[in-house]
Amino acid sequence: MTDYSTGLAKTEANYQPLTPIQFIARTATVYPNKTSIIYDDLVQSPITYTWAQTYNRCRNLAHGLKKLGINKDDTVAIMAPNTPAMVEAAFGVPMSQAVLCTLNTRLDIGALTFCLQHSEAKVLILDSEFAEHVDLIEETFPHLILIHATDRAFAETKPFGKMSYEQLIEFGGFDSEQAKADFDRSIYPSDEWDAIALNYTSGTTGKPKGVVYHHRGATLNALSNILDWDMPKFNTYLWTLPLFHCNGWCFPWTVAERAGINVCLRQIDANLILKLIAKYNITHYCAAPVVHNMIAAGDEALKQAITHTVNGFVAGAPPSEAMLEKMEAMSFNITHVYGLTEVYGPVTICAEHDEWQQLSVAERASKKSRQGTTSHLMTGFEVLKQGTNEPVAADGTEMGELALKGNMVMKGYLKNPKATEEAFAGGWFRTGDLGVKDADGYIKIMDRLKDIIISGGENISSIEIENILYGLPQVNSCGVVAASNEKWGEVPVAFIEIAEGATLTRDQVIEHCRQNLAKFKVPKHVIFCEIPKTSTGKIQKFELRNAAQSMANEEPKVKH
Amino acid sequence: MTDYSTGLAKTEANYQPLTPIQFIARTATVYPNKTSIIYDDLVQSPITYTWAQTYNRCRNLAHGLKKLGINKDDTVAIMAPNTPAMVEAAFGVPMSQAVLCTLNTRLDIGALTFCLQHSEAKVLILDSEFAEHVDLIEETFPHLILIHATDRAFAETKPFGKMSYEQLIEFGGFDSEQAKADFDRSIYPSDEWDAIALNYTSGTTGKPKGVVYHHRGATLNALSNILDWDMPKFNTYLWTLPLFHCNGWCFPWTVAERAGINVCLRQIDANLILKLIAKYNITHYCAAPVVHNMIAAGDEALKQAITHTVNGFVAGAPPSEAMLEKMEAMSFNITHVYGLTEVYGPVTICAEHDEWQQLSVAERASKKSRQGTTSHLMTGFEVLKQGTNEPVAADGTEMGELALKGNMVMKGYLKNPKATEEAFAGGWFRTGDLGVKDADGYIKIMDRLKDIIISGGENISSIEIENILYGLPQVNSCGVVAASNEKWGEVPVAFIEIAEGATLTRDQVIEHCRQNLAKFKVPKHVIFCEIPKTSTGKIQKFELRNAAQSMANEEPKVKH
């Protein structure tokens, strides 16, 4: 103890737990009449709210949940597309001290059942679009309180559950301004380490794991988004990224802090997106590469109609140089960020440098497709020699495992102390991605640990081959995986989805690869098909691997 | 304990203490070649550093201090104008785990001795400009390690102390890159509640109190500055605000986070400021009203030469409407913020609204001169009925005491648990300022508790009268205080400093007040003199009050 630590304890006056709830409370107070949410399908008239209204609705949601018996650390699940209810849940659920579990809308009933069971959800808010699941859910979880989030787009859906979402908002209303003010004192967490959200991993390698976020991390991630992007107040944010994915990379909290506008949309459609960008002067959006590709392939006239600066974050998979080139041609300002469910979404950024403007488009795209450096409020991003805490050389060659540390790393896995301990072994969260560090300190993924192809004793990066394939304009999307092979150990197999209206032959692909890749990296099989993707646009490599196994030990179609 | 709090403890991987040291570490890594500091007197050639260099120098400073025997929670003091050393100290001192005490450069030797004694400073870095104090300091503090911060502007100053500041930077150098990297692991605090800085109050009402800041508060305040101002990366910040004052309102940390440029200057001179603004495209600066008034009164041609947008924060005293009008005429974008030493500088902001653009300049200035609402990362700003936790009505009329709470409130007063406890009584830090809350929720100071004038049983706000006096273009600065009076209890007395070259008579002043104020508020005495100000531009009302007492019980010169 020194004089600087004596008689200087935390008090209510000088310490408050960090929480994104503070963001909406301040914005609703200072900018009550600014627009908070616009929900527009360009068919019916848009639904809009102000920040005062949104805050009121979130407060009512929290109060309604409490009246339904929800307590601190109960799980409240929601399964909905990017509707206003999803934005409100990001505040209303934690304001009731409960933990928000946003469910992937593409879950099949098996995975959905697993998540509801594992999270012990007490409430499920279910959008009309997923009404097909109601019977089985009610049968499997007789004590689950089901809330029906209705929508004009599904006016014919038969009401289900205990009440509708709008009825819950009404049910949570207050008798007096005093009661409201009293409730407002209860909406903050008692500890910033308290859980705010639960997000299930996609479970490509086994059962999904429940990733727990806390208020401190959510706050800092939301702020880091602002710093990364120099995001000014009153921006207009388009919800192209699923809100169920890492709580929309914390952007509901970011947009509230900035007193910005959430433009919600139910479905991902290139021309709808382009129209909304023009109509609302969208300044910012996030999406996986597949969505950016969709936008880039949208209607030319709609693209021309956009004359203001649009900023996009791309993550979920390394963006191809071809995609970055196309977006640049549209004058969109695209930044590559990188993260995982375990770190609240992106926590690294490929921050650009002035001198990159002197490079060719292709060279610049190559720089920009790297995973880069830490986000502004993240502490550590390193490439560690496997199984050690020792960084690889910054030579762009030595491979190691990407590792992260800092306040934007999850609290841990729910009910899985063993997995949590393993994930944090040595004081780093190890990502399972393999990469190198360039001389400028920027980090680049070479592959997922499990996606690396080892052929004839040589490491082949599946991503390197994919990037070459994307150089063919006819390639809409592609995935390269290993197939076992008696002679070579493994060989690369390319799956290619051809762009609509285009034609491409196997020989053209092989020839293109031969011109751009070392011989041993040229795919040994080329399969044209629709590429299976997760709801977030990630290519489902395990499915490709299964398909590739059928080719195992076939004589390679192309000689070394 | 629930599932959300079991097996989910803080680890090195997912928890790092918040600290502004992180800002410079990241910026030096990501933007090593961006300019960090420019020190320019427009006479000699400017001295400039890059962020890599500044980080290196800060690391050396920390290492040098450790080699001198400095340990965690030792106090390292510095007394210097806004030179590069002051920016470096904001990082280098806490990187050694010591606590930075920046001393007011206008302290007389008595106050200086008090601060060195009370803080138990182990090291004092003293700029050549204050060499006159050396003999007495060495005599009074034989164990204090004195470091001489030399400067080209004082080349003739005889060397003093153990070594020069540049020698200390050299002394703190490293033998190898590995030694540097090892040291880098020791520069972070073990707890974000650890002290980072010690700032003495001006002590207008007794002995100065030592206000302790911690890493968490410094971090959040630095971030809040960015959010308040929508401050983009790579801004250019002019050091018109003393760096010794609340650590320059945390802006050394803010500028480092933004990878911006600190433009340092030794003296506050209107034309020097205007020239630097033009030369370096200064985007942001902070200052007390007195400095803004100086700038507004600067050379016309120099003002015309500034064609880009300049953003200014004004605080330290409520800005007069006249000053805000003048700055608006120069197209400077001025925002009023408010705070005290106890809250790291400003923590409230008079955030502007679009609809204010429709108002007349005077009406808008009246809106803008309010203290407003919480800064982005501050929690509570209220007007409380005196001695209670009950807010006044938001009617613009009911007066109460301004109170603050949140993460940007000090850790407490050093070695003064009683004062700390009193300051935080009831869970609020009570400011001693009196004010009202307008219907839009914005708060306006009416007066310091001790500055209110009670005449004939009526409360008179000295600030209200001062604002009226500032409406006279001949008034350079002014202060209104109470003088005791047998008949009225107290009467207002106006002290006026006339602008250079202007003339103004007592009768003109009285006539102007009669036209703009209720009769009982018209000053009973008008005294023309130079107004005594603190080093931060605050008018020293206690001196005015002493002067006013000489007029006590004189027959008022003006009848009610």
mmCIF file with all atom_site columns, C-alpha atoms in Angstrom, chain B residues 12-164:
data_model
loop_
_atom_site.group_PDB
_atom_site.id
_atom_site.type_symbol
_atom_site.label_atom_id
_atom_site.label_alt_id
_atom_site.label_comp_id
_atom_site.label_asym_id
_atom_site.label_entity_id
_atom_site.label_seq_id
_atom_site.pdbx_PDB_ins_code
_atom_site.Cartn_x
_atom_site.Cartn_y
_atom_site.Cartn_z
_atom_site.occupancy
_atom_site.B_iso_or_equiv
_atom_site.pdbx_formal_charge
_atom_site.auth_seq_id
_atom_site.auth_comp_id
_atom_site.auth_asym_id
_atom_site.auth_atom_id
_atom_site.pdbx_PDB_model_num
ATOM 1   C CA . GLU B 1 12  ? -4.337 -12.640 -19.223 1.00 0.00 ? 12  GLU B CA 1
ATOM 2   C CA . ALA B 1 13  ? -5.924 -13.575 -22.539 1.00 0.00 ? 13  ALA B CA 1
ATOM 3   C CA . ASN B 1 14  ? -9.232 -11.789 -21.990 1.00 0.00 ? 14  ASN B CA 1
ATOM 4   C CA . TYR B 1 15  ? -8.523 -8.973  -19.541 1.00 0.00 ? 15  TYR B CA 1
ATOM 5   C CA . GLN B 1 16  ? -6.018 -6.132  -19.739 1.00 0.00 ? 16  GLN B CA 1
ATOM 6   C CA . PRO B 1 17  ? -6.045 -3.036  -17.522 1.00 0.00 ? 17  PRO B CA 1
ATOM 7   C CA . LEU B 1 18  ? -7.181 0.012   -19.468 1.00 0.00 ? 18  LEU B CA 1
ATOM 8   C CA . THR B 1 19  ? -4.281 2.450   -19.898 1.00 0.00 ? 19  THR B CA 1
ATOM 9   C CA . PRO B 1 20  ? -3.440 5.257   -22.335 1.00 0.00 ? 20  PRO B CA 1
ATOM 10  C CA . ILE B 1 21  ? 0.015  3.696   -22.680 1.00 0.00 ? 21  ILE B CA 1
ATOM 11  C CA . GLN B 1 22  ? -1.721 1.264   -25.017 1.00 0.00 ? 22  GLN B CA 1
ATOM 12  C CA . PHE B 1 23  ? -2.500 4.171   -27.334 1.00 0.00 ? 23  PHE B CA 1
ATOM 13  C CA . ILE B 1 24  ? 1.095  5.185   -27.963 1.00 0.00 ? 24  ILE B CA 1
ATOM 14  C CA . ALA B 1 25  ? 2.242  1.563   -28.205 1.00 0.00 ? 25  ALA B CA 1
ATOM 15  C CA . ARG B 1 26  ? -0.296 0.845   -30.958 1.00 0.00 ? 26  ARG B CA 1
ATOM 16  C CA . THR B 1 27  ? 0.261  4.100   -32.833 1.00 0.00 ? 27  THR B CA 1
ATOM 17  C CA . ALA B 1 28  ? 4.051  3.669   -32.799 1.00 0.00 ? 28  ALA B CA 1
ATOM 18  C CA . THR B 1 29  ? 3.567  0.140   -34.179 1.00 0.00 ? 29  THR B CA 1
ATOM 19  C CA . VAL B 1 30  ? 0.973  0.870   -36.853 1.00 0.00 ? 30  VAL B CA 1
ATOM 20  C CA . TYR B 1 31  ? 2.045  4.401   -37.851 1.00 0.00 ? 31  TYR B CA 1
ATOM 21  C CA . PRO B 1 32  ? 5.743  4.578   -36.915 1.00 0.00 ? 32  PRO B CA 1
ATOM 22  C CA . ASN B 1 33  ? 6.596  7.240   -39.515 1.00 0.00 ? 33  ASN B CA 1
ATOM 23  C CA . LYS B 1 34  ? 3.706  9.617   -38.904 1.00 0.00 ? 34  LYS B CA 1
ATOM 24  C CA . THR B 1 35  ? 4.683  12.892  -37.237 1.00 0.00 ? 35  THR B CA 1
ATOM 25  C CA . SER B 1 36  ? 4.020  12.948  -33.491 1.00 0.00 ? 36  SER B CA 1
ATOM 26  C CA . ILE B 1 37  ? 5.338  16.327  -32.324 1.00 0.00 ? 37  ILE B CA 1
ATOM 27  C CA . ILE B 1 38  ? 6.257  19.615  -33.954 1.00 0.00 ? 38  ILE B CA 1
ATOM 28  C CA . TYR B 1 39  ? 7.848  22.246  -31.733 1.00 0.00 ? 39  TYR B CA 1
ATOM 29  C CA . ASP B 1 40  ? 7.986  25.558  -33.538 1.00 0.00 ? 40  ASP B CA 1
ATOM 30  C CA . ASP B 1 41  ? 8.549  29.135  -32.376 1.00 0.00 ? 41  ASP B CA 1
ATOM 31  C CA . LEU B 1 42  ? 8.682  30.387  -35.997 1.00 0.00 ? 42  LEU B CA 1
ATOM 32  C CA . VAL B 1 43  ? 12.144 31.770  -35.255 1.00 0.00 ? 43  VAL B CA 1
ATOM 33  C CA . GLN B 1 44  ? 14.393 28.715  -35.291 1.00 0.00 ? 44  GLN B CA 1
ATOM 34  C CA . SER B 1 45  ? 13.708 25.704  -37.486 1.00 0.00 ? 45  SER B CA 1
ATOM 35  C CA . PRO B 1 46  ? 10.995 23.440  -36.071 1.00 0.00 ? 46  PRO B CA 1
ATOM 36  C CA . ILE B 1 47  ? 11.919 20.312  -34.077 1.00 0.00 ? 47  ILE B CA 1
ATOM 37  C CA . THR B 1 48  ? 9.872  17.304  -35.189 1.00 0.00 ? 48  THR B CA 1
ATOM 38  C CA . TYR B 1 49  ? 9.514  13.704  -34.099 1.00 0.00 ? 49  TYR B CA 1
ATOM 39  C CA . THR B 1 50  ? 7.752  10.650  -35.491 1.00 0.00 ? 50  THR B CA 1
ATOM 40  C CA . TRP B 1 51  ? 5.611  8.343   -33.364 1.00 0.00 ? 51  TRP B CA 1
ATOM 41  C CA . ALA B 1 52  ? 8.343  5.683   -33.457 1.00 0.00 ? 52  ALA B CA 1
ATOM 42  C CA . GLN B 1 53  ? 10.811 8.259   -32.134 1.00 0.00 ? 53  GLN B CA 1
ATOM 43  C CA . THR B 1 54  ? 8.442  9.587   -29.498 1.00 0.00 ? 54  THR B CA 1
ATOM 44  C CA . TYR B 1 55  ? 7.674  6.086   -28.288 1.00 0.00 ? 55  TYR B CA 1
ATOM 45  C CA . ASN B 1 56  ? 11.398 5.335   -28.142 1.00 0.00 ? 56  ASN B CA 1
ATOM 46  C CA . ARG B 1 57  ? 12.064 8.511   -26.180 1.00 0.00 ? 57  ARG B CA 1
ATOM 47  C CA . CYS B 1 58  ? 9.202  7.749   -23.763 1.00 0.00 ? 58  CYS B CA 1
ATOM 48  C CA . ARG B 1 59  ? 10.525 4.230   -23.263 1.00 0.00 ? 59  ARG B CA 1
ATOM 49  C CA . ASN B 1 60  ? 13.984 5.634   -22.588 1.00 0.00 ? 60  ASN B CA 1
ATOM 50  C CA . LEU B 1 61  ? 12.557 8.194   -20.180 1.00 0.00 ? 61  LEU B CA 1
ATOM 51  C CA . ALA B 1 62  ? 10.789 5.425   -18.253 1.00 0.00 ? 62  ALA B CA 1
ATOM 52  C CA . HIS B 1 63  ? 13.912 3.281   -18.261 1.00 0.00 ? 63  HIS B CA 1
ATOM 53  C CA . GLY B 1 64  ? 16.073 6.225   -17.211 1.00 0.00 ? 64  GLY B CA 1
ATOM 54  C CA . LEU B 1 65  ? 13.775 7.000   -14.295 1.00 0.00 ? 65  LEU B CA 1
ATOM 55  C CA . LYS B 1 66  ? 13.902 3.371   -13.171 1.00 0.00 ? 66  LYS B CA 1
ATOM 56  C CA . LYS B 1 67  ? 17.691 3.446   -13.345 1.00 0.00 ? 67  LYS B CA 1
ATOM 57  C CA . LEU B 1 68  ? 17.544 6.533   -11.105 1.00 0.00 ? 68  LEU B CA 1
ATOM 58  C CA . GLY B 1 69  ? 15.706 4.398   -8.538  1.00 0.00 ? 69  GLY B CA 1
ATOM 59  C CA . ILE B 1 70  ? 12.119 5.367   -9.299  1.00 0.00 ? 70  ILE B CA 1
ATOM 60  C CA . ASN B 1 71  ? 9.582  2.732   -8.286  1.00 0.00 ? 71  ASN B CA 1
ATOM 61  C CA . LYS B 1 72  ? 5.854  2.194   -8.584  1.00 0.00 ? 72  LYS B CA 1
ATOM 62  C CA . ASP B 1 73  ? 3.841  5.043   -7.019  1.00 0.00 ? 73  ASP B CA 1
ATOM 63  C CA . ASP B 1 74  ? 6.819  7.373   -6.666  1.00 0.00 ? 74  ASP B CA 1
ATOM 64  C CA . THR B 1 75  ? 5.986  10.909  -7.738  1.00 0.00 ? 75  THR B CA 1
ATOM 65  C CA . VAL B 1 76  ? 7.855  12.420  -10.687 1.00 0.00 ? 76  VAL B CA 1
ATOM 66  C CA . ALA B 1 77  ? 7.197  16.152  -11.060 1.00 0.00 ? 77  ALA B CA 1
ATOM 67  C CA . ILE B 1 78  ? 7.722  18.351  -14.092 1.00 0.00 ? 78  ILE B CA 1
ATOM 68  C CA . MET B 1 79  ? 7.516  22.108  -14.451 1.00 0.00 ? 79  MET B CA 1
ATOM 69  C CA . ALA B 1 80  ? 7.685  23.220  -18.057 1.00 0.00 ? 80  ALA B CA 1
ATOM 70  C CA . PRO B 1 81  ? 5.628  25.069  -20.640 1.00 0.00 ? 81  PRO B CA 1
ATOM 71  C CA . ASN B 1 82  ? 4.086  23.163  -23.557 1.00 0.00 ? 82  ASN B CA 1
ATOM 72  C CA . THR B 1 83  ? 7.350  21.666  -24.830 1.00 0.00 ? 83  THR B CA 1
ATOM 73  C CA . PRO B 1 84  ? 7.852  18.155  -26.286 1.00 0.00 ? 84  PRO B CA 1
ATOM 74  C CA . ALA B 1 85  ? 9.120  17.014  -22.866 1.00 0.00 ? 85  ALA B CA 1
ATOM 75  C CA . MET B 1 86  ? 5.659  17.639  -21.428 1.00 0.00 ? 86  MET B CA 1
ATOM 76  C CA . VAL B 1 87  ? 4.077  15.372  -24.051 1.00 0.00 ? 87  VAL B CA 1
ATOM 77  C CA . GLU B 1 88  ? 6.725  12.702  -23.468 1.00 0.00 ? 88  GLU B CA 1
ATOM 78  C CA . ALA B 1 89  ? 6.286  12.868  -19.693 1.00 0.00 ? 89  ALA B CA 1
ATOM 79  C CA . ALA B 1 90  ? 2.580  12.016  -20.090 1.00 0.00 ? 90  ALA B CA 1
ATOM 80  C CA . PHE B 1 91  ? 3.722  8.572   -21.287 1.00 0.00 ? 91  PHE B CA 1
ATOM 81  C CA . GLY B 1 92  ? 7.273  8.100   -20.051 1.00 0.00 ? 92  GLY B CA 1
ATOM 82  C CA . VAL B 1 93  ? 6.529  8.734   -16.394 1.00 0.00 ? 93  VAL B CA 1
ATOM 83  C CA . PRO B 1 94  ? 3.584  6.306   -16.057 1.00 0.00 ? 94  PRO B CA 1
ATOM 84  C CA . MET B 1 95  ? 5.513  3.770   -18.189 1.00 0.00 ? 95  MET B CA 1
ATOM 85  C CA . SER B 1 96  ? 7.960  3.649   -15.248 1.00 0.00 ? 96  SER B CA 1
ATOM 86  C CA . GLN B 1 97  ? 4.977  2.921   -12.914 1.00 0.00 ? 97  GLN B CA 1
ATOM 87  C CA . ALA B 1 98  ? 5.530  6.338   -11.333 1.00 0.00 ? 98  ALA B CA 1
ATOM 88  C CA . VAL B 1 99  ? 2.896  9.052   -10.941 1.00 0.00 ? 99  VAL B CA 1
ATOM 89  C CA . LEU B 1 100 ? 3.234  12.207  -13.042 1.00 0.00 ? 100 LEU B CA 1
ATOM 90  C CA . CYS B 1 101 ? 2.804  15.527  -11.254 1.00 0.00 ? 101 CYS B CA 1
ATOM 91  C CA . THR B 1 102 ? 2.711  18.427  -13.741 1.00 0.00 ? 102 THR B CA 1
ATOM 92  C CA . LEU B 1 103 ? 3.233  21.678  -11.881 1.00 0.00 ? 103 LEU B CA 1
ATOM 93  C CA . ASN B 1 104 ? 1.524  24.927  -12.744 1.00 0.00 ? 104 ASN B CA 1
ATOM 94  C CA . THR B 1 105 ? 4.269  27.047  -14.304 1.00 0.00 ? 105 THR B CA 1
ATOM 95  C CA . ARG B 1 106 ? 2.965  30.186  -12.618 1.00 0.00 ? 106 ARG B CA 1
ATOM 96  C CA . LEU B 1 107 ? 3.357  28.824  -9.102  1.00 0.00 ? 107 LEU B CA 1
ATOM 97  C CA . ASP B 1 108 ? 5.293  31.077  -6.788  1.00 0.00 ? 108 ASP B CA 1
ATOM 98  C CA . ILE B 1 109 ? 8.060  29.425  -4.829  1.00 0.00 ? 109 ILE B CA 1
ATOM 99  C CA . GLY B 1 110 ? 5.801  29.006  -1.778  1.00 0.00 ? 110 GLY B CA 1
ATOM 100 C CA . ALA B 1 111 ? 3.157  27.031  -3.664  1.00 0.00 ? 111 ALA B CA 1
ATOM 101 C CA . LEU B 1 112 ? 5.851  25.127  -5.565  1.00 0.00 ? 112 LEU B CA 1
ATOM 102 C CA . THR B 1 113 ? 7.489  24.103  -2.301  1.00 0.00 ? 113 THR B CA 1
ATOM 103 C CA . PHE B 1 114 ? 4.130  23.007  -0.920  1.00 0.00 ? 114 PHE B CA 1
ATOM 104 C CA . CYS B 1 115 ? 3.431  20.779  -3.946  1.00 0.00 ? 115 CYS B CA 1
ATOM 105 C CA . LEU B 1 116 ? 6.900  19.187  -3.937  1.00 0.00 ? 116 LEU B CA 1
ATOM 106 C CA . GLN B 1 117 ? 6.635  18.552  -0.199  1.00 0.00 ? 117 GLN B CA 1
ATOM 107 C CA . HIS B 1 118 ? 3.083  17.209  -0.262  1.00 0.00 ? 118 HIS B CA 1
ATOM 108 C CA . SER B 1 119 ? 3.638  14.983  -3.314  1.00 0.00 ? 119 SER B CA 1
ATOM 109 C CA . GLU B 1 120 ? 6.973  13.744  -1.911  1.00 0.00 ? 120 GLU B CA 1
ATOM 110 C CA . ALA B 1 121 ? 8.338  14.069  -5.436  1.00 0.00 ? 121 ALA B CA 1
ATOM 111 C CA . LYS B 1 122 ? 11.498 12.039  -6.001  1.00 0.00 ? 122 LYS B CA 1
ATOM 112 C CA . VAL B 1 123 ? 12.371 13.684  -9.311  1.00 0.00 ? 123 VAL B CA 1
ATOM 113 C CA . LEU B 1 124 ? 11.703 17.166  -10.663 1.00 0.00 ? 124 LEU B CA 1
ATOM 114 C CA . ILE B 1 125 ? 12.181 17.904  -14.351 1.00 0.00 ? 125 ILE B CA 1
ATOM 115 C CA . LEU B 1 126 ? 12.564 21.675  -14.505 1.00 0.00 ? 126 LEU B CA 1
ATOM 116 C CA . ASP B 1 127 ? 12.591 23.759  -17.659 1.00 0.00 ? 127 ASP B CA 1
ATOM 117 C CA . SER B 1 128 ? 15.330 26.419  -18.076 1.00 0.00 ? 128 SER B CA 1
ATOM 118 C CA . GLU B 1 129 ? 12.645 29.071  -17.923 1.00 0.00 ? 129 GLU B CA 1
ATOM 119 C CA . PHE B 1 130 ? 12.259 28.398  -14.190 1.00 0.00 ? 130 PHE B CA 1
ATOM 120 C CA . ALA B 1 131 ? 15.954 28.227  -13.326 1.00 0.00 ? 131 ALA B CA 1
ATOM 121 C CA . GLU B 1 132 ? 15.440 31.012  -10.809 1.00 0.00 ? 132 GLU B CA 1
ATOM 122 C CA . HIS B 1 133 ? 13.898 28.432  -8.429  1.00 0.00 ? 133 HIS B CA 1
ATOM 123 C CA . VAL B 1 134 ? 16.872 26.052  -8.557  1.00 0.00 ? 134 VAL B CA 1
ATOM 124 C CA . ASP B 1 135 ? 18.860 27.306  -5.548  1.00 0.00 ? 135 ASP B CA 1
ATOM 125 C CA . LEU B 1 136 ? 15.943 27.272  -3.164  1.00 0.00 ? 136 LEU B CA 1
ATOM 126 C CA . ILE B 1 137 ? 14.711 23.895  -4.418  1.00 0.00 ? 137 ILE B CA 1
ATOM 127 C CA . GLU B 1 138 ? 18.140 22.313  -3.967  1.00 0.00 ? 138 GLU B CA 1
ATOM 128 C CA . GLU B 1 139 ? 18.393 23.775  -0.487  1.00 0.00 ? 139 GLU B CA 1
ATOM 129 C CA . THR B 1 140 ? 14.896 22.720  0.583   1.00 0.00 ? 140 THR B CA 1
ATOM 130 C CA . PHE B 1 141 ? 14.885 19.253  -1.025  1.00 0.00 ? 141 PHE B CA 1
ATOM 131 C CA . PRO B 1 142 ? 18.428 17.880  -0.839  1.00 0.00 ? 142 PRO B CA 1
ATOM 132 C CA . HIS B 1 143 ? 17.281 14.374  -1.896  1.00 0.00 ? 143 HIS B CA 1
ATOM 133 C CA . LEU B 1 144 ? 15.197 15.496  -4.851  1.00 0.00 ? 144 LEU B CA 1
ATOM 134 C CA . ILE B 1 145 ? 16.742 14.475  -8.191  1.00 0.00 ? 145 ILE B CA 1
ATOM 135 C CA . LEU B 1 146 ? 16.685 17.579  -10.330 1.00 0.00 ? 146 LEU B CA 1
ATOM 136 C CA . ILE B 1 147 ? 16.692 17.179  -14.131 1.00 0.00 ? 147 ILE B CA 1
ATOM 137 C CA . HIS B 1 148 ? 17.382 20.188  -16.308 1.00 0.00 ? 148 HIS B CA 1
ATOM 138 C CA . ALA B 1 149 ? 15.102 20.458  -19.349 1.00 0.00 ? 149 ALA B CA 1
ATOM 139 C CA . THR B 1 150 ? 17.174 22.665  -21.591 1.00 0.00 ? 150 THR B CA 1
ATOM 140 C CA . ASP B 1 151 ? 15.884 24.570  -24.601 1.00 0.00 ? 151 ASP B CA 1
ATOM 141 C CA . ARG B 1 152 ? 17.415 26.493  -27.492 1.00 0.00 ? 152 ARG B CA 1
ATOM 142 C CA . ALA B 1 153 ? 15.398 29.481  -26.358 1.00 0.00 ? 153 ALA B CA 1
ATOM 143 C CA . PHE B 1 154 ? 17.412 29.526  -23.113 1.00 0.00 ? 154 PHE B CA 1
ATOM 144 C CA . ALA B 1 155 ? 20.833 28.536  -24.395 1.00 0.00 ? 155 ALA B CA 1
ATOM 145 C CA . GLU B 1 156 ? 22.564 30.796  -21.880 1.00 0.00 ? 156 GLU B CA 1
ATOM 146 C CA . THR B 1 157 ? 21.035 29.120  -18.814 1.00 0.00 ? 157 THR B CA 1
ATOM 147 C CA . LYS B 1 158 ? 23.718 27.592  -16.595 1.00 0.00 ? 158 LYS B CA 1
ATOM 148 C CA . PRO B 1 159 ? 23.306 23.794  -16.412 1.00 0.00 ? 159 PRO B CA 1
ATOM 149 C CA . PHE B 1 160 ? 21.754 22.616  -13.151 1.00 0.00 ? 160 PHE B CA 1
ATOM 150 C CA . GLY B 1 161 ? 20.670 19.399  -11.496 1.00 0.00 ? 161 GLY B CA 1
ATOM 151 C CA . LYS B 1 162 ? 21.898 15.830  -11.808 1.00 0.00 ? 162 LYS B CA 1
ATOM 152 C CA . MET B 1 163 ? 21.710 15.775  -15.591 1.00 0.00 ? 163 MET B CA 1
ATOM 153 C CA . SER B 1 164 ? 19.860 17.332  -18.467 1.00 0.00 ? 164 SER B CA 1
#
